[in-house]
Amino acid sequence: MEAGTKHKSIQWGGRGAFLLATLLPLGAAFLLFWIYPIAAAAVFSFTNWHGFVSQTPFIGLANYTRAFQDPIFLQALRNTIVFVLITAPVGIALGLLLALAINRAGPLTQLFRTIYFVPVITSVIATAFVWRYMYQPQFGVFNQVLSLFGLPTQRWLLDPGQALLCVAAFAIWQGVGFNMVIFLAGLTTIDSVYYDAARVDGANGWQVFWKVTLPLLRQTMMFVMVTTIINGLQVFAPVYIMSSAIISGGESAPGGPMNRTLVIVVYQWLMAFKELELGYGAAMGMILLVIILVATLLQLRWLRARWDY
Amino acid sequence: MGLLSMAYVRRHWRTWLVWLLLSIGAVAMLLPFYWMVITTFKPQAEIMRLPVTWWPNTFTLKHWQDAFRVANFGRYFLNSLFITVAIIAGNLLTSAMAGYIFAKFKFRGRDLLFILVLGSLMVPFYVPLIPLYDLMVRFHWDNSFWGIIIPYLYSPMGIFLLRQYIHAIPNDLMDAARMDGANEFDIFFRLILPLCGPALAALAIFALAYTWNDFLWPFIVLDDPKLYTLPVGLARLRGRFSADYGLVMAASVITTLPLLIFFFFAQKRFVEGITMTGMKG
Amino acid sequence: MKPRQRSLNRREFLKAMGLGGAAAVLASCGGTATTQAPTQPPPPIAVPPTAAQSAKTLTYKGTLDLWDWEFPVRQKVYQDFIDNKWTPAYPDIKVNMQALPWGDMETKILTVASAKNGPPMSNVFFFWRYELERAGVLNPFPEDFTDWNDRISSTFVRDDGKIRAIPSGWFMDMIYYNKEMLDKAGIKPADIPTKMDDFIKMAQQFIQKDNDGKLTALGCIMNDYWQHEYLWCDLIYEQGGWMYNEDGTKSLWDEEPAINALQFIQDWYHKYQLDSVDFPAGYTSFGNGSAPFFFGSGWNTAWIYNDFPDFKDKFDTVPAPTLSGKPTPSWGLFCPEEGLQVFNYFSADMQEACAEFVKGITTGDSEVDLVVGNICAPDSRKLFEDTRITSVPTVKAMMDTMPWRVHPGERPIEAEKLWRTMFDSVILTKGDAKAAAQEAAKAINIELPKKKRYFTERNYQPPTA
């Protein structure tokens, strides 16, 4: 046997060499680009790092208490949660529905699957621009269609009440294809044996869905739910593009009318890069991380409880 | 042919209904893209006029000319291309190597490291954003392609995917090669890598889609407009050009079209890739 | 794609720091000004004649990056200066100008400066200047840079005894009017009232509504965050109020003058109905003929020319009306285009080259080009009578009001988001002005004492009649 099978010998060509060649850069990259920044972010959240100052005075939980007393952060928190509460259920339900429908589309399955997936692989920046343009109150398509039917035109992105819904509508349009594809894949793994058995038992379509399809999609559903909610909580690009006020010549910071489209990641980015509140920004990131972790854990527990059989 | 057409005619009414509903939805999916493209050919005056025109009254190529000449989107395209290819190449190599050692090698801390790598998938990007930028500055990788490529060289998703795939490769193959005196690097490059074709393809496509459309990190890292990638260059039109809708739409088409074309040709692999990466998560 | 400036190696760096430090020390020894009585200019220092363009020898060779936010007319002036004056004199020093969208400039300039990165020189707006000043990354200008006594800005921008700003000019708000629309209504520009109440009545005659009571033609357009901010500040000063207390530790945004000002803005939309959020914002509705009047700051002129080239000779401006009809106690706000700054963490020869560039473009003959190109009022008093400037359309209305304008000094970067919310709540949701004002004041009062502030509003002295 070769010497290399005994230990991690570092002779050229040996297992050890290959191991080292792989692990060293991997370890270094991992430490540098993941471990260090995440730990640093956690540490910064307890400091008053203001960019220029080389020392970062420790201020304990001050950033966190500041966040919960900051009306704009609280608004961002509210907006983010509302955004998820809208986009997640709708996106998941629509994704599932589409998957079920497309699964039955026979020869047209491929075509429809492609079409519904197109918004997913196109740059969000680009499509958000198009939607922003379509939402334009004076000459956008949406108002044009409304007035065709004699309905009153809306302010869309410029209206405090509607703005977040508008962004959410875009996000749903953009993301539903992804959910659909995952569900489709999940559906194809369900052995027809189950369906046959159910039909033998005399179940109708609806019962087949609830008692056979859905439970067998448990893994898929878990994945879709978790990713949709996590993505919703971290949304940035659509808000950034769609809620900058459309002001001639100049341009405003994204946040929308009455800060109604401001989401946590956007506010964090603004505070960090515009006001150099890097400690505060890090704290907001940590808060959001906790929210994501809690939400994910709750979902996993709930799903597990529901479908354990 | 006759049999097929009979089957076609006798389709259940439910199928027709499904097709109808799906078609309506499909229109909703594609309408914004139609709008994007059609706007690029309308002159500014027509864009801002009511009632809105669904087909250009006057055709103009001005916005396209502007996109390349004034707004420099040809350069952004090349930048995006360079970065994407570099990252894909890096991802494929590093994921295969790492996947291989996680699947087939035994070493201390292997499982812990693997779990950590997976765990990094769960951490949202904005958490390490600021310290990572700070790090880039210290290495002088900010405002350069390195700042974008190097942090993305490793892909936890890719490592996971390749590990799962390589795991299924029987050890006998490798043992036999070792018996024949091949060194580990030979085994990897000549034996393992070619066997990973489908997984590599799926990973490449996933990396392509992610990198081409990536916005936030390049936006923060890049200051010099000559280095902008397409999404960053596009976002830059928010300012003075934001009222020049024709230009913005032309730039949007340039940003989305390449990936779309690639997608149409590589559809099957694409979806396979998404599901492969998705299902295991 | 190698980035332009690389970091210096340690020895070079220390040398540069030493040189830079020495330069800074020398510069600060130059002036003997106080911060207390800005109406007492420092003793005059002999200024070398600036007419002769004898090129100073510079040792730097390479590229200098110059940042600015998008403002096409000013970029044109800079580029002309680079092409016609700078490059012939210094062919080895290439100046590379980059214009970023305002929103990007906001989020990048402080970040790159704090990382000791980015451009060696940049146009810096006064929102950001104070942060940079506090961080110590801006070089003060030497006392012999220009004739500071001749500059209006020296009254307001001498912080801690040193001057760190050299505005390329000043903008102030005015009333833009559409010549044709006024003609048709039989109004001559001289008839435009100087008292706010009368102006409102005049503007209201242009209002048209549809059957549902929605405006189809406006009286006077603003519908723009910046104009709201300027008008609000204007009204506070016109009532004799201030925005901050004497030592700059507390805001007065919830005091009566500020609340009245906020209420006025709400009334502009909902009581007088001069304006509507349903119309395109700012100058756009003026340029496309939806409104006969536009209340806006002077920088809008260049944007109107940019977006509505055919409208160019069809409008002009008059000074904005005041609450009392008189220019006192104040006509409102000065808004400086801050001008170029040099950052002090680059090599000494680079800084030297940048300083020379800044001097070249903001003083001497080029200063006129800059002011004329920007379509603004000049900073140098000696240019007040210069016909090249006074003949530029819309500039005269700004210059006529200059003596009565207040410069607030620092505008805290924390303020903008609070003001946006404040204006949104009274305009979009018709909220209570007092409550909105108090909420904004409460939030800023937490932030104000955290840093040393440079408010100069109390330096204002109304001109004696």
Tab-separated table of C-alpha atoms in Angstrom, chain B residues 27-268:
chain	number	residue	atom	x	y	z
B	27	VAL	CA	-50.087	36.999	-20.208
B	28	ALA	CA	-49.719	38.593	-16.792
B	29	MET	CA	-46.266	37.076	-16.517
B	30	LEU	CA	-45.115	38.298	-19.896
B	31	LEU	CA	-46.870	41.633	-20.174
B	32	PRO	CA	-44.189	43.589	-18.352
B	33	PHE	CA	-41.579	42.183	-20.718
B	34	TYR	CA	-43.629	43.118	-23.710
B	35	TRP	CA	-43.922	46.590	-22.231
B	36	MET	CA	-40.196	46.710	-21.603
B	37	VAL	CA	-39.328	45.894	-25.177
B	38	ILE	CA	-41.963	48.000	-26.860
B	39	THR	CA	-41.020	51.076	-24.881
B	40	THR	CA	-37.470	50.941	-26.136
B	41	PHE	CA	-38.688	51.706	-29.621
B	42	LYS	CA	-40.961	54.597	-28.790
B	43	PRO	CA	-39.727	58.162	-28.876
B	44	GLN	CA	-39.778	59.966	-25.536
B	45	ALA	CA	-42.735	62.130	-26.443
B	46	GLU	CA	-44.859	59.116	-27.193
B	47	ILE	CA	-43.801	57.361	-24.004
B	48	MET	CA	-45.017	60.222	-21.862
B	49	ARG	CA	-48.213	60.790	-23.727
B	50	LEU	CA	-51.721	59.711	-22.973
B	51	PRO	CA	-53.400	57.564	-24.032
B	52	VAL	CA	-50.747	54.937	-23.813
B	53	THR	CA	-49.880	53.260	-27.092
B	54	TRP	CA	-49.602	49.500	-27.230
B	55	TRP	CA	-47.583	49.575	-30.400
B	56	PRO	CA	-45.183	52.369	-31.297
B	57	ASN	CA	-46.612	54.999	-33.573
B	58	THR	CA	-43.111	56.024	-34.484
B	59	PHE	CA	-40.166	53.694	-34.346
B	60	THR	CA	-36.897	54.985	-33.050
B	61	LEU	CA	-33.558	53.387	-32.320
B	62	LYS	CA	-32.341	56.357	-30.348
B	63	HIS	CA	-32.717	54.714	-26.965
B	64	TRP	CA	-30.628	51.787	-28.081
B	65	GLN	CA	-27.943	54.075	-29.369
B	66	ASP	CA	-28.013	55.979	-26.109
B	67	ALA	CA	-27.740	52.798	-24.098
B	68	PHE	CA	-24.496	51.878	-25.784
B	69	ARG	CA	-23.011	55.285	-26.421
B	70	VAL	CA	-24.191	57.530	-23.606
B	71	ALA	CA	-24.875	55.058	-20.856
B	72	ASN	CA	-22.016	52.697	-21.706
B	73	PHE	CA	-23.964	49.477	-21.453
B	74	GLY	CA	-21.706	47.660	-23.865
B	75	ARG	CA	-18.940	47.950	-21.311
B	76	TYR	CA	-21.223	46.863	-18.471
B	77	PHE	CA	-22.131	43.771	-20.472
B	78	LEU	CA	-18.492	42.821	-20.839
B	79	ASN	CA	-17.864	43.403	-17.152
B	80	SER	CA	-20.786	41.203	-16.209
B	81	LEU	CA	-19.554	38.546	-18.590
B	82	PHE	CA	-16.051	38.548	-17.199
B	83	ILE	CA	-17.136	38.387	-13.587
B	84	THR	CA	-19.750	35.733	-14.225
B	85	VAL	CA	-17.396	33.450	-16.096
B	86	ALA	CA	-14.717	33.853	-13.430
B	87	ILE	CA	-17.099	33.062	-10.626
B	88	ILE	CA	-18.633	30.092	-12.389
B	89	ALA	CA	-15.215	28.636	-13.119
B	90	GLY	CA	-14.162	29.213	-9.547
B	91	ASN	CA	-17.337	27.731	-8.167
B	92	LEU	CA	-17.124	24.615	-10.266
B	93	LEU	CA	-13.569	23.892	-9.302
B	94	THR	CA	-13.833	24.684	-5.619
B	95	SER	CA	-17.179	22.981	-5.158
B	96	ALA	CA	-15.983	19.826	-6.857
B	97	MET	CA	-12.806	19.690	-4.845
B	98	ALA	CA	-14.506	20.426	-1.572
B	99	GLY	CA	-17.418	18.163	-2.370
B	100	TYR	CA	-14.981	15.403	-3.151
B	101	ILE	CA	-13.114	15.616	0.109
B	102	PHE	CA	-16.289	15.885	2.134
B	103	ALA	CA	-17.712	12.871	0.377
B	104	LYS	CA	-14.742	10.594	0.138
B	105	PHE	CA	-12.035	11.642	2.552
B	106	LYS	CA	-11.931	11.084	6.257
B	107	PHE	CA	-10.330	13.728	8.393
B	108	ARG	CA	-10.804	15.227	11.764
B	109	GLY	CA	-13.493	17.847	11.927
B	110	ARG	CA	-14.892	16.878	8.583
B	111	ASP	CA	-18.492	16.712	9.623
B	112	LEU	CA	-18.297	19.805	11.773
B	113	LEU	CA	-16.787	21.802	8.951
B	114	PHE	CA	-19.425	20.534	6.578
B	115	ILE	CA	-22.211	21.586	8.895
B	116	LEU	CA	-20.628	25.005	9.282
B	117	VAL	CA	-20.399	25.388	5.541
B	118	LEU	CA	-24.046	24.474	5.240
B	119	GLY	CA	-24.916	26.789	8.074
B	120	SER	CA	-23.458	29.721	6.206
B	121	LEU	CA	-26.226	29.176	3.688
B	122	MET	CA	-28.689	30.144	6.348
B	123	VAL	CA	-27.075	33.445	7.190
B	124	PRO	CA	-28.635	36.310	5.258
B	125	PHE	CA	-26.215	38.326	3.227
B	126	TYR	CA	-26.829	41.670	4.806
B	127	VAL	CA	-25.509	40.492	8.175
B	128	PRO	CA	-21.862	40.248	7.164
B	129	LEU	CA	-22.254	42.988	4.566
B	130	ILE	CA	-20.633	45.887	6.348
B	131	PRO	CA	-17.670	44.100	7.929
B	132	LEU	CA	-17.090	42.292	4.641
B	133	TYR	CA	-16.918	45.626	2.856
B	134	ASP	CA	-14.514	46.844	5.492
B	135	LEU	CA	-12.380	43.773	4.826
B	136	MET	CA	-12.408	44.429	1.096
B	137	VAL	CA	-11.151	47.912	1.733
B	138	ARG	CA	-8.316	46.628	3.863
B	139	PHE	CA	-7.240	44.219	1.151
B	140	HIS	CA	-7.683	46.965	-1.445
B	141	TRP	CA	-10.124	44.817	-3.301
B	142	ASP	CA	-12.840	47.426	-3.094
B	143	ASN	CA	-13.744	49.092	-6.339
B	144	SER	CA	-12.277	46.220	-8.286
B	145	PHE	CA	-13.415	42.944	-9.727
B	146	TRP	CA	-11.479	41.064	-7.069
B	147	GLY	CA	-13.788	42.367	-4.413
B	148	ILE	CA	-16.673	40.733	-6.196
B	149	ILE	CA	-15.023	37.539	-7.401
B	150	ILE	CA	-13.017	36.425	-4.421
B	151	PRO	CA	-15.717	36.350	-1.741
B	152	TYR	CA	-17.910	34.437	-4.170
B	153	LEU	CA	-15.343	31.854	-5.178
B	154	TYR	CA	-16.711	29.307	-2.786
B	155	SER	CA	-20.344	28.347	-2.965
B	156	PRO	CA	-21.793	26.465	-0.001
B	157	MET	CA	-24.655	25.392	-2.198
B	158	GLY	CA	-22.207	24.042	-4.729
B	159	ILE	CA	-20.203	22.181	-2.124
B	160	PHE	CA	-23.346	20.591	-0.810
B	161	LEU	CA	-24.573	19.643	-4.239
B	162	LEU	CA	-21.297	18.110	-5.350
B	163	ARG	CA	-20.860	16.252	-2.120
B	164	GLN	CA	-24.228	14.605	-2.486
B	165	TYR	CA	-23.444	13.723	-6.052
B	166	ILE	CA	-19.945	12.416	-5.483
B	167	HIS	CA	-21.086	10.441	-2.501
B	168	ALA	CA	-22.873	8.128	-4.886
B	169	ILE	CA	-19.746	7.356	-6.855
B	170	PRO	CA	-18.523	3.898	-5.822
B	171	ASN	CA	-15.212	3.919	-3.980
B	172	ASP	CA	-13.948	1.009	-6.040
B	173	LEU	CA	-13.290	3.292	-8.944
B	174	MET	CA	-10.937	5.414	-6.931
B	175	ASP	CA	-9.271	2.498	-5.237
B	176	ALA	CA	-8.621	0.891	-8.569
B	177	ALA	CA	-7.032	4.060	-9.843
B	178	ARG	CA	-4.846	4.281	-6.794
B	179	MET	CA	-3.757	0.717	-7.327
B	180	ASP	CA	-2.673	1.726	-10.773
B	181	GLY	CA	-0.434	4.342	-9.223
B	182	ALA	CA	-2.452	7.447	-9.970
B	183	ASN	CA	-1.945	10.349	-7.570
B	184	GLU	CA	-4.857	12.120	-5.949
B	185	PHE	CA	-4.846	15.088	-8.262
B	186	ASP	CA	-5.000	12.777	-11.269
B	187	ILE	CA	-7.883	10.918	-9.727
B	188	PHE	CA	-9.740	14.098	-9.130
B	189	PHE	CA	-9.234	15.748	-12.488
B	190	ARG	CA	-9.405	12.693	-14.695
B	191	LEU	CA	-11.844	10.463	-12.855
B	192	ILE	CA	-14.119	12.350	-10.520
B	193	LEU	CA	-14.606	15.612	-12.344
B	194	PRO	CA	-15.806	14.087	-15.594
B	195	LEU	CA	-18.247	11.930	-13.665
B	196	CYS	CA	-19.855	14.983	-12.080
B	197	GLY	CA	-21.149	16.348	-15.333
B	198	PRO	CA	-24.820	16.769	-14.467
B	199	ALA	CA	-24.181	18.226	-11.037
B	200	LEU	CA	-21.592	20.603	-12.428
B	201	ALA	CA	-23.966	21.669	-15.132
B	202	ALA	CA	-26.689	22.348	-12.625
B	203	LEU	CA	-24.283	24.272	-10.423
B	204	ALA	CA	-22.978	26.287	-13.338
B	205	ILE	CA	-26.447	27.341	-14.277
B	206	PHE	CA	-27.369	28.235	-10.750
B	207	ALA	CA	-24.189	30.275	-10.367
B	208	LEU	CA	-24.810	31.933	-13.711
B	209	ALA	CA	-28.266	33.103	-12.795
B	210	TYR	CA	-27.203	34.281	-9.381
B	211	THR	CA	-24.079	36.104	-10.453
B	212	TRP	CA	-25.463	37.763	-13.555
B	213	ASN	CA	-28.340	39.262	-11.637
B	214	ASP	CA	-26.506	40.001	-8.417
B	215	PHE	CA	-27.004	43.581	-7.382
B	216	LEU	CA	-26.355	44.508	-3.788
B	217	TRP	CA	-22.775	43.424	-3.334
B	218	PRO	CA	-21.382	44.773	-6.636
B	219	PHE	CA	-23.333	47.951	-5.987
B	220	ILE	CA	-21.599	48.487	-2.688
B	221	VAL	CA	-18.163	47.397	-3.814
B	222	LEU	CA	-17.892	49.253	-7.116
B	223	ASP	CA	-17.386	52.994	-7.328
B	224	ASP	CA	-15.819	53.364	-10.739
B	225	PRO	CA	-18.536	53.315	-13.414
B	226	LYS	CA	-16.134	51.669	-15.841
B	227	LEU	CA	-16.309	48.555	-13.693
B	228	TYR	CA	-20.045	48.390	-13.230
B	229	THR	CA	-21.924	45.207	-13.919
B	230	LEU	CA	-25.240	45.374	-15.706
B	231	PRO	CA	-27.557	45.501	-12.683
B	232	VAL	CA	-25.423	48.165	-11.039
B	233	GLY	CA	-25.244	50.200	-14.214
B	234	LEU	CA	-28.966	49.863	-14.556
B	235	ALA	CA	-29.612	51.046	-11.026
B	236	ARG	CA	-27.414	54.035	-11.729
B	237	LEU	CA	-30.021	55.262	-14.167
B	238	ARG	CA	-32.223	56.094	-11.215
B	239	GLY	CA	-30.880	59.605	-11.151
B	240	ARG	CA	-30.629	61.950	-14.044
B	241	PHE	CA	-31.825	59.432	-16.584
B	242	SER	CA	-34.768	58.120	-14.622
B	243	ALA	CA	-37.167	60.166	-16.701
B	244	ASP	CA	-35.612	58.805	-19.872
B	245	TYR	CA	-37.790	55.733	-19.789
B	246	GLY	CA	-36.806	54.576	-23.234
B	247	LEU	CA	-33.183	54.448	-22.224
B	248	VAL	CA	-33.932	52.702	-18.946
B	249	MET	CA	-35.981	50.083	-20.725
B	250	ALA	CA	-33.303	49.526	-23.355
B	251	ALA	CA	-30.772	49.060	-20.595
B	252	SER	CA	-33.164	46.659	-18.888
B	253	VAL	CA	-33.436	44.580	-22.027
B	254	ILE	CA	-29.667	44.403	-22.353
B	255	THR	CA	-29.514	43.236	-18.741
B	256	THR	CA	-32.170	40.562	-19.016
B	257	LEU	CA	-31.848	39.304	-22.565
B	258	PRO	CA	-28.593	37.312	-22.390
B	259	LEU	CA	-29.730	35.215	-19.486
B	260	LEU	CA	-33.149	34.770	-21.034
B	261	ILE	CA	-31.671	33.492	-24.276
B	262	PHE	CA	-29.406	31.142	-22.411
B	263	PHE	CA	-32.365	29.980	-20.382
B	264	PHE	CA	-34.410	29.086	-23.429
B	265	PHE	CA	-31.633	26.907	-24.746
B	266	ALA	CA	-30.714	25.314	-21.457
B	267	GLN	CA	-34.158	25.094	-19.951
B	268	LYS	CA	-34.155	21.539	-18.900
